[in-house]
Amino acid sequence: MESRTIGVIYALSAYVLWGILPLYWKLLQHIGAEEILSYRIVTSFLFMIALLFIQKSWSTFLHTCQWLWREKKQAAAFVMAAVLISMNWFIYIWAVNHDHMVEASLGYYMNPLLNVLLGVIVLKERLYKWQVISFILATFGVVLMTIEYGKFPWIALSLACSFALYSLVKKVIKVDATIGLTVETMLVTPFALAWIVHSFSEWSEPSFSLMTMLLLVGAGPATALPLLYFSKGAQHISLTLLGFLQYISPTLSLLLGVFLFHEPFTNAHMYAFSCIWTALLLFSLSSTWEKRKEKSLNM
């Protein structure tokens, strides 16, 4: 099997798993988002530690920790990444379990545009004409939704901003993805454990069941596996193809929210999504065209 095909399979697996992950969180709807997040962090850390032993990367992990002790800027970047990804996880879990999957999916449609906007503002990357138009169109969609829906889409914007900032910070971190996720979860695990101990005594008998505990323990693999598949896929396919495939995840979440969980999809949603879908199409096509143009000029 050729490298590109392997990459597509891994990337598709990652985005499909991310897209249907709300089904997993719905099974824990009777538990508070804080508890779910805490178990997700701790079990993700334990899963990553086990994975490091399987991959025989434990010495690399220890070396990275020692290096971070000396490199304060890199350590600060890791702390920021850990905080941002924890915020993102919490908001998403809360949104899914409070029937806001449609708005959550909107946030992940907006995320690629915010990634590029941060690249322009912070990293001084170049923005092309049609990309500027796509940003204006996406902003118009958010404004329309705010006016028509009568409520600022804070869930969508919080998810988009937290993950965009997380992606920006990850550009500064020069560490393997597996090691990086292990360090990030390690940094917030003490806080997660403290919350688990604090909340454990408040659990009622119906919520404390074997199935609930198994689901909470399984949150670690459910978190880490799609991320690892994504990392493997990114090694074998172009960023352009990866960019197109990433829309699978919010699309699946949107479909689940509307057709399975019967969340409302109003005219306000339709206006906003139409603007953002059009913006994403313009953005993707213009990015592909500009890259091909630059490649032809350099030949």
Coordinates of C-alpha atoms in Angstrom, one line a residue:
M1 CA 0.0 0.0 0.0
E2 CA 1.5 3.4 -1.1
S3 CA 2.4 6.0 1.5
R4 CA -0.3 8.5 0.4
T5 CA -3.1 5.9 0.8
I6 CA -1.8 5.0 4.3
G7 CA -1.8 8.7 5.2
V8 CA -5.4 9.2 3.9
I9 CA -6.6 6.1 5.9
Y10 CA -5.0 7.4 9.1
A11 CA -6.3 10.9 8.6
L12 CA -9.8 9.7 7.8
S13 CA -9.8 7.5 10.9
A14 CA -8.7 10.5 13.1
Y15 CA -11.4 12.8 11.7
V16 CA -14.2 10.2 11.8
L17 CA -13.3 9.4 15.4
W18 CA -13.3 13.1 16.4
G19 CA -16.6 13.5 14.6
I20 CA -18.4 10.7 16.5
L21 CA -16.7 11.4 19.8
P22 CA -19.8 13.4 21.0
L23 CA -21.6 10.0 21.2
Y24 CA -19.1 8.9 23.8
W25 CA -19.5 12.1 25.9
K26 CA -23.3 11.7 25.7
L27 CA -23.0 8.4 27.5
L28 CA -21.6 10.4 30.4
Q29 CA -24.2 13.1 30.3
H30 CA -25.2 12.3 33.9
I31 CA -21.7 13.4 35.1
G32 CA -20.6 17.0 35.3
A33 CA -18.2 18.3 32.6
E34 CA -15.6 19.0 35.3
E35 CA -15.5 15.4 36.3
I36 CA -15.4 14.1 32.7
L37 CA -12.5 16.5 31.9
S38 CA -10.6 15.5 35.0
Y39 CA -10.8 11.8 34.2
R40 CA -10.0 12.5 30.5
I41 CA -6.8 14.3 31.5
V42 CA -5.6 11.7 34.0
T43 CA -6.5 8.6 31.8
S44 CA -5.0 10.3 28.8
F45 CA -1.7 10.8 30.7
L46 CA -1.7 7.2 31.9
F47 CA -2.5 5.9 28.4
M48 CA 0.4 8.0 26.9
I49 CA 2.8 6.7 29.6
A50 CA 1.9 3.2 28.6
L51 CA 2.3 4.0 25.0
L52 CA 5.8 5.5 25.6
F53 CA 6.8 2.2 27.3
I54 CA 5.4 0.2 24.3
Q55 CA 7.2 2.4 21.8
K56 CA 10.4 2.3 24.0
S57 CA 10.4 6.1 24.2
W58 CA 10.5 6.5 28.0
S59 CA 14.1 7.7 28.0
T60 CA 13.2 10.3 25.3
F61 CA 10.4 11.5 27.5
L62 CA 12.7 11.9 30.5
H63 CA 15.3 13.7 28.4
T64 CA 12.6 16.0 27.2
C65 CA 11.5 16.8 30.8
Q66 CA 15.1 17.6 31.7
W67 CA 15.5 19.8 28.7
L68 CA 12.3 21.7 29.5
W69 CA 13.6 22.3 33.1
R70 CA 16.5 24.2 31.4
E71 CA 14.5 25.8 28.6
K72 CA 12.1 28.1 30.4
K73 CA 10.5 29.5 27.2
Q74 CA 9.7 26.0 25.9
A75 CA 8.4 25.0 29.3
A76 CA 6.1 28.1 29.4
A77 CA 4.8 27.2 25.9
F78 CA 4.0 23.7 27.2
V79 CA 2.1 25.1 30.2
M80 CA 0.2 27.4 27.9
A81 CA -0.6 24.6 25.5
A82 CA -1.8 22.4 28.4
V83 CA -4.1 25.1 29.7
L84 CA -5.5 25.9 26.2
I85 CA -6.2 22.2 25.3
S86 CA -7.8 21.7 28.7
M87 CA -10.1 24.7 28.1
N88 CA -11.0 23.4 24.7
W89 CA -11.8 19.9 26.0
F90 CA -14.0 21.3 28.8
I91 CA -16.0 23.7 26.6
Y92 CA -16.6 20.9 24.0
I93 CA -17.7 18.4 26.6
W94 CA -20.0 20.9 28.2
A95 CA -21.4 22.0 24.8
V96 CA -22.2 18.4 23.8
N97 CA -23.8 17.4 27.1
H98 CA -25.9 20.6 27.1
D99 CA -27.3 20.1 23.6
H100 CA -25.0 22.6 21.8
M101 CA -23.4 20.3 19.3
V102 CA -24.5 22.4 16.3
E103 CA -22.8 25.5 17.7
A104 CA -19.7 23.4 18.7
S105 CA -19.4 22.2 15.1
L106 CA -19.6 25.8 13.9
G107 CA -16.6 26.5 16.1
Y108 CA -14.5 23.8 14.4
Y109 CA -15.6 25.1 10.9
M110 CA -14.3 28.5 12.0
N111 CA -11.0 27.1 13.4
P112 CA -9.0 26.9 10.1
L113 CA -9.8 30.5 9.3
L114 CA -8.7 31.7 12.7
N115 CA -5.5 29.6 12.4
V116 CA -4.5 31.5 9.3
L117 CA -5.6 34.9 10.8
L118 CA -3.3 34.2 13.8
G119 CA -0.5 33.3 11.3
V120 CA -0.9 36.6 9.6
I121 CA -1.0 38.7 12.8
V122 CA 1.6 36.8 14.9
L123 CA 3.8 35.1 12.4
K124 CA 3.5 37.7 9.7
E125 CA 2.4 35.2 7.1
R126 CA 1.0 36.4 3.8
L127 CA -2.7 36.6 3.1
Y128 CA -4.1 36.5 -0.4
K129 CA -7.0 38.5 -1.8
W130 CA -9.6 35.7 -1.8
Q131 CA -8.5 34.6 1.6
V132 CA -9.3 38.1 2.9
I133 CA -12.7 37.9 1.3
S134 CA -13.3 34.5 3.0
F135 CA -12.5 36.1 6.4
I136 CA -15.0 38.9 5.8
L137 CA -17.6 36.4 4.7
A138 CA -17.1 34.2 7.8
T139 CA -17.2 37.3 10.1
F140 CA -20.5 38.3 8.4
G141 CA -21.9 34.8 9.1
V142 CA -21.1 35.1 12.8
V143 CA -22.6 38.6 13.0
L144 CA -25.7 37.4 11.2
M145 CA -26.1 34.5 13.6
T146 CA -25.6 36.9 16.6
I147 CA -28.3 39.2 15.3
E148 CA -30.8 36.6 14.1
Y149 CA -30.3 34.1 16.9
G150 CA -30.3 36.9 19.5
K151 CA -27.3 35.4 21.3
F152 CA -23.6 35.7 20.8
P153 CA -22.1 32.3 19.7
W154 CA -19.6 32.2 22.6
I155 CA -19.3 28.4 22.4
A156 CA -18.3 28.4 18.8
L157 CA -15.9 31.3 19.2
S158 CA -14.4 29.9 22.4
L159 CA -13.7 26.5 20.8
A160 CA -12.3 28.1 17.6
C161 CA -10.1 30.6 19.5
S162 CA -8.8 28.1 22.1
F163 CA -7.8 25.5 19.5
A164 CA -6.4 28.1 17.1
L165 CA -4.2 29.5 20.0
Y166 CA -3.2 26.0 20.9
S167 CA -2.1 25.3 17.3
L168 CA -0.1 28.5 17.4
V169 CA 1.6 27.6 20.6
K170 CA 2.4 24.1 19.2
K171 CA 4.3 25.8 16.3
V172 CA 6.7 27.0 18.9
I173 CA 7.1 23.6 20.6
K174 CA 9.7 21.4 18.8
V175 CA 8.8 18.1 20.3
D176 CA 7.4 14.8 18.9
A177 CA 3.6 14.7 19.1
T178 CA 3.5 11.7 21.4
I179 CA 6.0 13.2 23.8
G180 CA 4.2 16.5 23.6
L181 CA 0.8 15.2 24.5
T182 CA 2.3 13.3 27.4
V183 CA 4.0 16.4 28.8
E184 CA 0.8 18.5 28.3
T185 CA -1.4 16.0 30.2
M186 CA 1.3 15.5 32.8
L187 CA 1.2 19.3 33.6
V188 CA -2.5 19.4 34.3
T189 CA -2.9 15.9 35.9
P190 CA -2.2 17.1 39.5
F191 CA -5.1 19.6 39.2
A192 CA -7.3 17.0 37.6
L193 CA -6.6 14.5 40.4
A194 CA -7.3 17.2 43.0
W195 CA -10.7 17.7 41.4
I196 CA -11.5 14.0 41.2
V197 CA -10.7 13.6 45.0
H198 CA -12.8 16.7 45.7
S199 CA -15.8 15.6 43.7
F200 CA -15.7 11.8 44.5
S201 CA -17.4 12.2 47.9
E202 CA -20.2 14.2 46.2
W203 CA -21.1 11.4 43.7
S204 CA -24.5 9.8 44.2
E205 CA -25.0 6.0 44.1
P206 CA -26.8 6.0 40.7
S207 CA -24.0 7.9 39.0
F208 CA -21.2 5.8 40.5
S209 CA -21.6 2.6 38.5
L210 CA -19.2 0.1 36.9
M211 CA -20.2 1.3 33.4
T212 CA -19.6 4.9 34.3
M213 CA -16.1 4.2 35.7
L214 CA -15.3 2.1 32.6
L215 CA -16.4 5.0 30.3
L216 CA -14.4 7.5 32.3
V217 CA -11.3 5.3 32.2
G218 CA -11.8 4.8 28.4
A219 CA -11.8 8.6 27.9
G220 CA -8.0 8.4 27.8
P221 CA -7.7 6.1 24.7
A222 CA -10.7 7.9 23.2
T223 CA -8.7 11.1 23.4
A224 CA -5.3 9.9 22.4
L225 CA -6.0 7.5 19.6
P226 CA -7.4 10.0 17.0
L227 CA -4.6 12.4 17.8
L228 CA -2.0 9.7 17.2
Y229 CA -3.8 8.7 13.9
F230 CA -3.8 12.4 12.9
S231 CA 0.0 12.6 13.5
K232 CA 0.7 9.5 11.5
G233 CA -1.6 10.7 8.7
A234 CA 0.1 14.1 8.6
Q235 CA 3.4 12.4 7.9
H236 CA 2.2 10.9 4.7
I237 CA -0.1 13.4 3.0
S238 CA 0.1 17.1 2.0
L239 CA -1.2 19.8 4.3
T240 CA -3.7 20.8 1.5
L241 CA -5.3 17.4 1.5
L242 CA -5.2 17.3 5.3
G243 CA -7.0 20.7 5.3
F244 CA -9.8 19.4 3.1
L245 CA -10.2 16.3 5.2
Q246 CA -10.5 18.2 8.5
Y247 CA -14.0 19.3 7.7
I248 CA -15.2 15.7 8.1
S249 CA -15.2 16.0 11.9
P250 CA -17.4 19.1 12.4
T251 CA -19.7 17.8 9.6
L252 CA -20.3 14.5 11.4
S253 CA -20.9 16.4 14.7
L254 CA -23.4 18.7 13.0
L255 CA -25.3 15.8 11.5
L256 CA -25.4 14.0 14.8
G257 CA -26.6 17.1 16.5
V258 CA -29.4 17.8 14.0
F259 CA -30.6 14.3 13.1
L260 CA -29.8 12.1 16.1
F261 CA -30.2 14.5 19.0
H262 CA -32.7 16.8 17.3
E263 CA -31.0 20.1 18.1
P264 CA -32.7 23.1 16.5
F265 CA -31.2 24.2 13.1
T266 CA -32.8 27.6 12.6
N267 CA -32.6 30.2 9.8
A268 CA -29.9 31.9 11.9
H269 CA -27.8 28.7 11.8
M270 CA -28.4 28.3 8.1
Y271 CA -27.3 31.9 7.4
A272 CA -24.2 31.5 9.5
F273 CA -23.2 28.1 8.2
S274 CA -23.8 29.1 4.6
C275 CA -21.5 32.1 4.9
I276 CA -18.8 30.0 6.7
W277 CA -19.1 27.1 4.3
T278 CA -18.7 29.4 1.4
A279 CA -15.8 31.2 3.1
L280 CA -14.1 27.8 3.7
L281 CA -14.5 26.8 0.0
L282 CA -13.1 30.1 -1.2
F283 CA -10.2 29.8 1.3
S284 CA -9.3 26.2 0.4
L285 CA -9.5 26.8 -3.3
S286 CA -7.5 30.0 -3.2
S287 CA -4.8 28.4 -1.0
T288 CA -4.5 25.5 -3.4
W289 CA -4.3 27.8 -6.4
E290 CA -1.7 30.1 -4.8
K291 CA 0.5 27.1 -3.8
R292 CA 0.4 25.7 -7.3
K293 CA 1.1 29.2 -8.7
E294 CA 4.2 29.6 -6.4
K295 CA 5.3 26.1 -7.3
S296 CA 5.1 26.8 -11.1
L297 CA 7.1 30.0 -10.6
N298 CA 9.8 28.3 -8.7
M299 CA 10.3 25.6 -11.4

